[in-house]
Coordinates of C-alpha atoms in Angstrom, one line a residue:
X44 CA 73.6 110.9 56.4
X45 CA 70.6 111.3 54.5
X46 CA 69.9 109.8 51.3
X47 CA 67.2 110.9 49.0
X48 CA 65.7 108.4 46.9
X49 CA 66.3 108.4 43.0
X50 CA 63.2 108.7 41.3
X51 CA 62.4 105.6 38.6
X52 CA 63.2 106.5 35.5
X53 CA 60.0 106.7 33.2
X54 CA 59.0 104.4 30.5
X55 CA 61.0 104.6 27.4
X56 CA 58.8 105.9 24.3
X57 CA 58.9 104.0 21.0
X58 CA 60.0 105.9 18.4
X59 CA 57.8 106.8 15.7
X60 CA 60.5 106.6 13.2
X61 CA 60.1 102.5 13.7
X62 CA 57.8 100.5 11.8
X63 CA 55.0 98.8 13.7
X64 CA 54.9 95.1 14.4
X65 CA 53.2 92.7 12.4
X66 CA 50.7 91.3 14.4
X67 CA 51.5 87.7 15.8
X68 CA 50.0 84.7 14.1
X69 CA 48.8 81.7 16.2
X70 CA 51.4 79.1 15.3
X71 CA 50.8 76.0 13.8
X72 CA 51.3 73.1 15.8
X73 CA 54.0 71.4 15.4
X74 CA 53.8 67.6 13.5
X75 CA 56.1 65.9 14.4
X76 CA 54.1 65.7 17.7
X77 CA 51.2 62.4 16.9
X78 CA 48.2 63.2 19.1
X79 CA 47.4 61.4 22.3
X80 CA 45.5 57.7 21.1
X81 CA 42.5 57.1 22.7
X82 CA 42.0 54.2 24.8
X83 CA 40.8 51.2 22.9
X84 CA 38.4 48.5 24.4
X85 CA 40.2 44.8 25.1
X86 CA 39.0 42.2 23.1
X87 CA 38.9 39.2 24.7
X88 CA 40.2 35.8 22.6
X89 CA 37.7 33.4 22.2
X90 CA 37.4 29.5 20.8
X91 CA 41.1 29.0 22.6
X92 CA 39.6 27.1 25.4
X93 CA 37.6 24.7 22.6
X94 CA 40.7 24.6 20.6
X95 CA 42.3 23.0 22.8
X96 CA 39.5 20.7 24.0
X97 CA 39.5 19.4 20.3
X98 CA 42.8 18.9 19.8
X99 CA 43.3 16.7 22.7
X100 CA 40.4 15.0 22.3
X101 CA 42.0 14.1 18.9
X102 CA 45.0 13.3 20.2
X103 CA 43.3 11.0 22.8
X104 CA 41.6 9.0 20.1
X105 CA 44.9 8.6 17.4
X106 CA 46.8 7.1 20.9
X107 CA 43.4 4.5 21.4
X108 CA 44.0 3.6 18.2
X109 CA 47.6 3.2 17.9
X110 CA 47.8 1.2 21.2
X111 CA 44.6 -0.9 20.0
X112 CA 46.5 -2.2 16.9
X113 CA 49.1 -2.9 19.1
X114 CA 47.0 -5.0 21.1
X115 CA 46.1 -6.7 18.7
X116 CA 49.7 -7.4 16.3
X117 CA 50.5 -8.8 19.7
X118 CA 47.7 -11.9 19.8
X119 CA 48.1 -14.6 17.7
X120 CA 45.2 -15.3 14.5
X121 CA 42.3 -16.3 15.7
X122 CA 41.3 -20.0 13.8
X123 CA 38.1 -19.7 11.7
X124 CA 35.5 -22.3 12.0
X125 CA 35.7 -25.6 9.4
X126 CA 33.6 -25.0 6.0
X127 CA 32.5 -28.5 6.1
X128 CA 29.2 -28.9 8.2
X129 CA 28.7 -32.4 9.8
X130 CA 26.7 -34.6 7.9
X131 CA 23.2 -35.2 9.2
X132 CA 21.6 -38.4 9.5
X133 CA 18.8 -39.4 7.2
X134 CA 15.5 -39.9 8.2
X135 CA 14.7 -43.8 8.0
X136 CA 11.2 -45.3 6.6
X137 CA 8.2 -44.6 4.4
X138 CA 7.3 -40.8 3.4
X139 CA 3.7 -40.0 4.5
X140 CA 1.2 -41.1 2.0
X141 CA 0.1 -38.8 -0.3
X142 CA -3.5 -37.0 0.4
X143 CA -6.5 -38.7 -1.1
X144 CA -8.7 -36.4 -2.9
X145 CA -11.0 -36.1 -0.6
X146 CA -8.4 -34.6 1.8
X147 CA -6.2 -32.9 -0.9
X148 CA -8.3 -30.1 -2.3
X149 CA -6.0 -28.8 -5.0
X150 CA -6.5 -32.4 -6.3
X151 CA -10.2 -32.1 -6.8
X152 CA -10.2 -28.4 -8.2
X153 CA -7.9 -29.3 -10.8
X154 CA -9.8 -32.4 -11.7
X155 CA -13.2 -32.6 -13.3
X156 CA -14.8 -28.9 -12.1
X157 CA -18.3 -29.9 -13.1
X158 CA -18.6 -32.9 -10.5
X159 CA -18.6 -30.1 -8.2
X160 CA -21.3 -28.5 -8.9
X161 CA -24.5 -29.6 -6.9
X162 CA -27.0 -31.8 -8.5
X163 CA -30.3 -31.4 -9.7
X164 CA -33.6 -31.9 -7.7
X165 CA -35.5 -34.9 -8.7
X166 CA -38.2 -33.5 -11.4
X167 CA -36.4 -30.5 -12.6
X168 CA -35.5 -30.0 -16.6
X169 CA -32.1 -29.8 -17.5
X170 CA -31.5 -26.6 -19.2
X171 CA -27.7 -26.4 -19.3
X172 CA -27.1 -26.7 -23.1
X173 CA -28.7 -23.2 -23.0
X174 CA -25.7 -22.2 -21.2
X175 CA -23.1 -23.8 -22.3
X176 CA -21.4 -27.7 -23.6
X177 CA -21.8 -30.4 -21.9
X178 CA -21.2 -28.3 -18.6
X179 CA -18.7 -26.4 -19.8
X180 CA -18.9 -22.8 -21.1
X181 CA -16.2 -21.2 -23.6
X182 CA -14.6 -17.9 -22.6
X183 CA -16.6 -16.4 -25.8
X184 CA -20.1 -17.8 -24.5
X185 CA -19.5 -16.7 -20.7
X186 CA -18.2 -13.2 -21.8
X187 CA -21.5 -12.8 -24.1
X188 CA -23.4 -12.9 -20.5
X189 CA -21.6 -9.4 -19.5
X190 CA -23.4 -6.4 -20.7
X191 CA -20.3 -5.3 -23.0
X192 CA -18.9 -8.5 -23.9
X193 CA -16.0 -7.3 -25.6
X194 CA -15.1 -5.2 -22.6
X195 CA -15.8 -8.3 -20.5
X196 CA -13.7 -10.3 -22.5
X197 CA -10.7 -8.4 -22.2
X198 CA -10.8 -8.1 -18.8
X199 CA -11.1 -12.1 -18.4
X200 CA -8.2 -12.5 -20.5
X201 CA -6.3 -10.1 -18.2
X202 CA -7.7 -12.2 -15.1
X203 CA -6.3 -15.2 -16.9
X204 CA -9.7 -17.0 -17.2
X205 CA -9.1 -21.2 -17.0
X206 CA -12.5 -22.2 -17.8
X207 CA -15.9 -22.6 -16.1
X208 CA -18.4 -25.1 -15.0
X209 CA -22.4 -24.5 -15.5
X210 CA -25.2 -26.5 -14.7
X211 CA -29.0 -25.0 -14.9
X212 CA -32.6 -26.4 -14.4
X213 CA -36.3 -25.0 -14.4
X214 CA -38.9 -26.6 -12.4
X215 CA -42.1 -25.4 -13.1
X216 CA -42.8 -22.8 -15.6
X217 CA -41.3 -19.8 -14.5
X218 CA -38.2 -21.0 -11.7
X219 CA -35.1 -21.5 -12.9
X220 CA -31.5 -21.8 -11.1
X221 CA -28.5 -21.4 -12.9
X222 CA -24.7 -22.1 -11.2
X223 CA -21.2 -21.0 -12.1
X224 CA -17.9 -22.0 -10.9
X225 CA -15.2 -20.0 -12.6
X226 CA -11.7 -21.3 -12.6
X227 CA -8.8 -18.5 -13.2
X228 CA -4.9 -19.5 -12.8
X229 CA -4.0 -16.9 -10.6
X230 CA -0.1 -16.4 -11.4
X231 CA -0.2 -12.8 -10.5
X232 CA -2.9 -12.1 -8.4
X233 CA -6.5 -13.3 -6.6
X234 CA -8.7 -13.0 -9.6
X235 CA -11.2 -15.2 -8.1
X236 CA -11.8 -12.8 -5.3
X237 CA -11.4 -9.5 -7.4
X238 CA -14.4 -10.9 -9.1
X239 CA -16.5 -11.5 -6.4
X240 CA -16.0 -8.4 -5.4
X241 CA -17.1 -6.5 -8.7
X242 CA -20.2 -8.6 -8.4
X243 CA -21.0 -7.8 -5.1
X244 CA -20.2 -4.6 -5.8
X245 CA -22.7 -3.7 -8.8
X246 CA -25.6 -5.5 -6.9
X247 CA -25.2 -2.6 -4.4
X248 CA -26.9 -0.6 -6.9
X249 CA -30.3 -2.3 -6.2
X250 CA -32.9 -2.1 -3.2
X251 CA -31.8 -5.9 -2.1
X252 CA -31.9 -7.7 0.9
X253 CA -28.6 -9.3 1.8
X254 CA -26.9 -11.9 3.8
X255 CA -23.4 -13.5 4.4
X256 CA -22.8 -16.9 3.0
X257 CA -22.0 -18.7 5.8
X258 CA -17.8 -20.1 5.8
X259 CA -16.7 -17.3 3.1
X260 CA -15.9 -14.9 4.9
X261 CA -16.8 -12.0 2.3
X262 CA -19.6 -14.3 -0.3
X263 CA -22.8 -12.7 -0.1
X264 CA -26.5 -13.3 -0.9
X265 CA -29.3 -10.7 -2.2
X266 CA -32.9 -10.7 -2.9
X267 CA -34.2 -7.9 -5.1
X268 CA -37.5 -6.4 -3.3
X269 CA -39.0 -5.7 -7.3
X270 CA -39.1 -7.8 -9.9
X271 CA -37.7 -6.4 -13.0
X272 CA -40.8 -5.7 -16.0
X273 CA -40.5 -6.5 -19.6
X274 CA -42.9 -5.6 -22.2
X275 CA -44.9 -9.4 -22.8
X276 CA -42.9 -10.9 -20.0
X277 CA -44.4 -11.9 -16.5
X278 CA -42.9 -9.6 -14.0
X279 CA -39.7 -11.7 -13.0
X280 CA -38.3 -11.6 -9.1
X281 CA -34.6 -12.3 -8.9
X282 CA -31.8 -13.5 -6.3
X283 CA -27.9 -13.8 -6.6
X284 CA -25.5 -15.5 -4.6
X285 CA -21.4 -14.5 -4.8
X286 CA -19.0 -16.2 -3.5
X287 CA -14.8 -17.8 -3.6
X288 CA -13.0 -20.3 -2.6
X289 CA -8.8 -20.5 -3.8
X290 CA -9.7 -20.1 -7.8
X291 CA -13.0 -20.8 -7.9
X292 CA -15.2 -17.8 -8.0
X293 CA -19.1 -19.2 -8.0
X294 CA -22.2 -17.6 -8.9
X295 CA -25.5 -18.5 -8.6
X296 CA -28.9 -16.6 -10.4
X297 CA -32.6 -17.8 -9.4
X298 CA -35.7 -16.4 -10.9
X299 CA -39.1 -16.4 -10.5
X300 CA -42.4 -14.8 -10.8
X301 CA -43.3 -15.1 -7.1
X302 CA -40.7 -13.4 -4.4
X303 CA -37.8 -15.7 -3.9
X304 CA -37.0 -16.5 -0.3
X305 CA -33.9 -16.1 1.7
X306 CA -34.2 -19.7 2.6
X307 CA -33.7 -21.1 -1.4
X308 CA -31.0 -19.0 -2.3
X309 CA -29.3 -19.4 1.0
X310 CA -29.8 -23.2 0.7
X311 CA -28.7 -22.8 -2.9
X312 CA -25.4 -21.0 -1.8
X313 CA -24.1 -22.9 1.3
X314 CA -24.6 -26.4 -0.5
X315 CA -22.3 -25.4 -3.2
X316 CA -19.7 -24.1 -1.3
X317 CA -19.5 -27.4 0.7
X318 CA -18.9 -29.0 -2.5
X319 CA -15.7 -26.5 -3.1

């Protein structure tokens, strides 16, 4: 038999009476759902490894310790040596003589300082009282030498002046030699050489011709090239000589109206130190 085929049945059509449908809203998403976590970088731990290292190096140096006094409760006390130091023997016979003066120098420095000083040519005229009494000179009388003798006297009181030895001559009418020897106590310091030194010092202001005093090590000698000129006075040449020995400072002043040598005030200058 043949069967004919039903035709589909046609789409049904809204009624109008029907209100239309709201239009769908997106929905919200839901909450309760957290969203995915992104992936986070590893950090790696550090300072574990030196931790450790630390600690046990701690550890090791507590246990060396502990097993050290250990060690050590377990030994007996160790005996100290005696207090009491043997006796030594004494030295049997005479003590070395004491030095003679001529050997001891400390014993002719503090003796008489103006046997010291070097004698007098034959012929010459004995000028010292000019300088001084009896050979010796005050600190008043040999700070009135100094340009500013209150400055000068302060200062030697400072560079605890002892006293001082003179002895001058003149041979002749215009040559004349006059010789210090300046004794300080020297408690604190080397006066005798920081005086020197000023003297060799100021004479550097001069056109001089210098030399080293044999056997002083720093004593010096000067010539002035020009004589110095006074109004009524004979042009008058002049030489200096500076040098020390322990607390002896010595100066020497020559002067002339004809050019001094080298040779007199070198003469002058090594026989006097021979004497200190």
């Amino acid at each position: 038999m043949e069967v004919t085929e039903i035709p589909e049945a046609p789409p049904e059509v809204q009624e109008t009476s029907e209100a239309p449908e709201a239009p769908e809203t997106p929905e919200a998403p839901e909450t309760s759902e957290a969203p995915e976590p992104q992936a986070v970088p590893r950090v790696r731990r550090r300072g574990r490894t030196t931790l450790l290292i630390a600690t046990a190096a701690v550890l090791g140096v507590v246990a060396g310790t502990c097993v050290g006094y250990l060690i050590q409760a377990d030994r007996g006390p160790t005996e100290l040596p005696s207090l009491s130091q043997p006796s030594l023997p004494q030295a049997g016979g005479k003590g070395p003589q004491p030095l003679s003066a001529a050997q001891d120098r400390r014993v002719r420095t503090d003796g008489d300082l103006r046997k010291l000083l070097v004698e007098r040519p034959s012929g010459a005229r004995d000028t010292t009282s000019a300088e001084g009494v009896d050979g010796w000179m005050g600190l008043d009388a040999y700070a009135d030498g100094y340009t500013r003798p209150t400055t000068a006297y302060s200062t030697l009181i400072d560079d605890e002046f002892r006293r001082a030895a003179v002895t001058s001559w003149q041979t002749g009418s215009t040559h004349s030699v006059l010789i210090r020897l300046v004794q300080y106590r020297q408690e604190d310091r080397l006066a005798a050489r920081e005086r020197v030194a000023d003297e060799l010092y100021g004479e550097a202001e001069y056109d001089t011709d210098s030399w080293s005093v044999p056997g002083t090590g720093d004593g010096m000698a000067y010539v002035r090239k020009q004589p110095e000129n006074k109004a009524g006075y004979l042009p008058m040449y002049t030489a200096e000589a500076h040098a020390w020995r322990g607390d002896i400072a010595m100066q020497i002043f020559v002067n002339d109206s004809r050019p001094i040598t080298k040779a007199k005030i070198m003469d002058l200058a090594e026989r006097q130190m021979e004497r200190l």
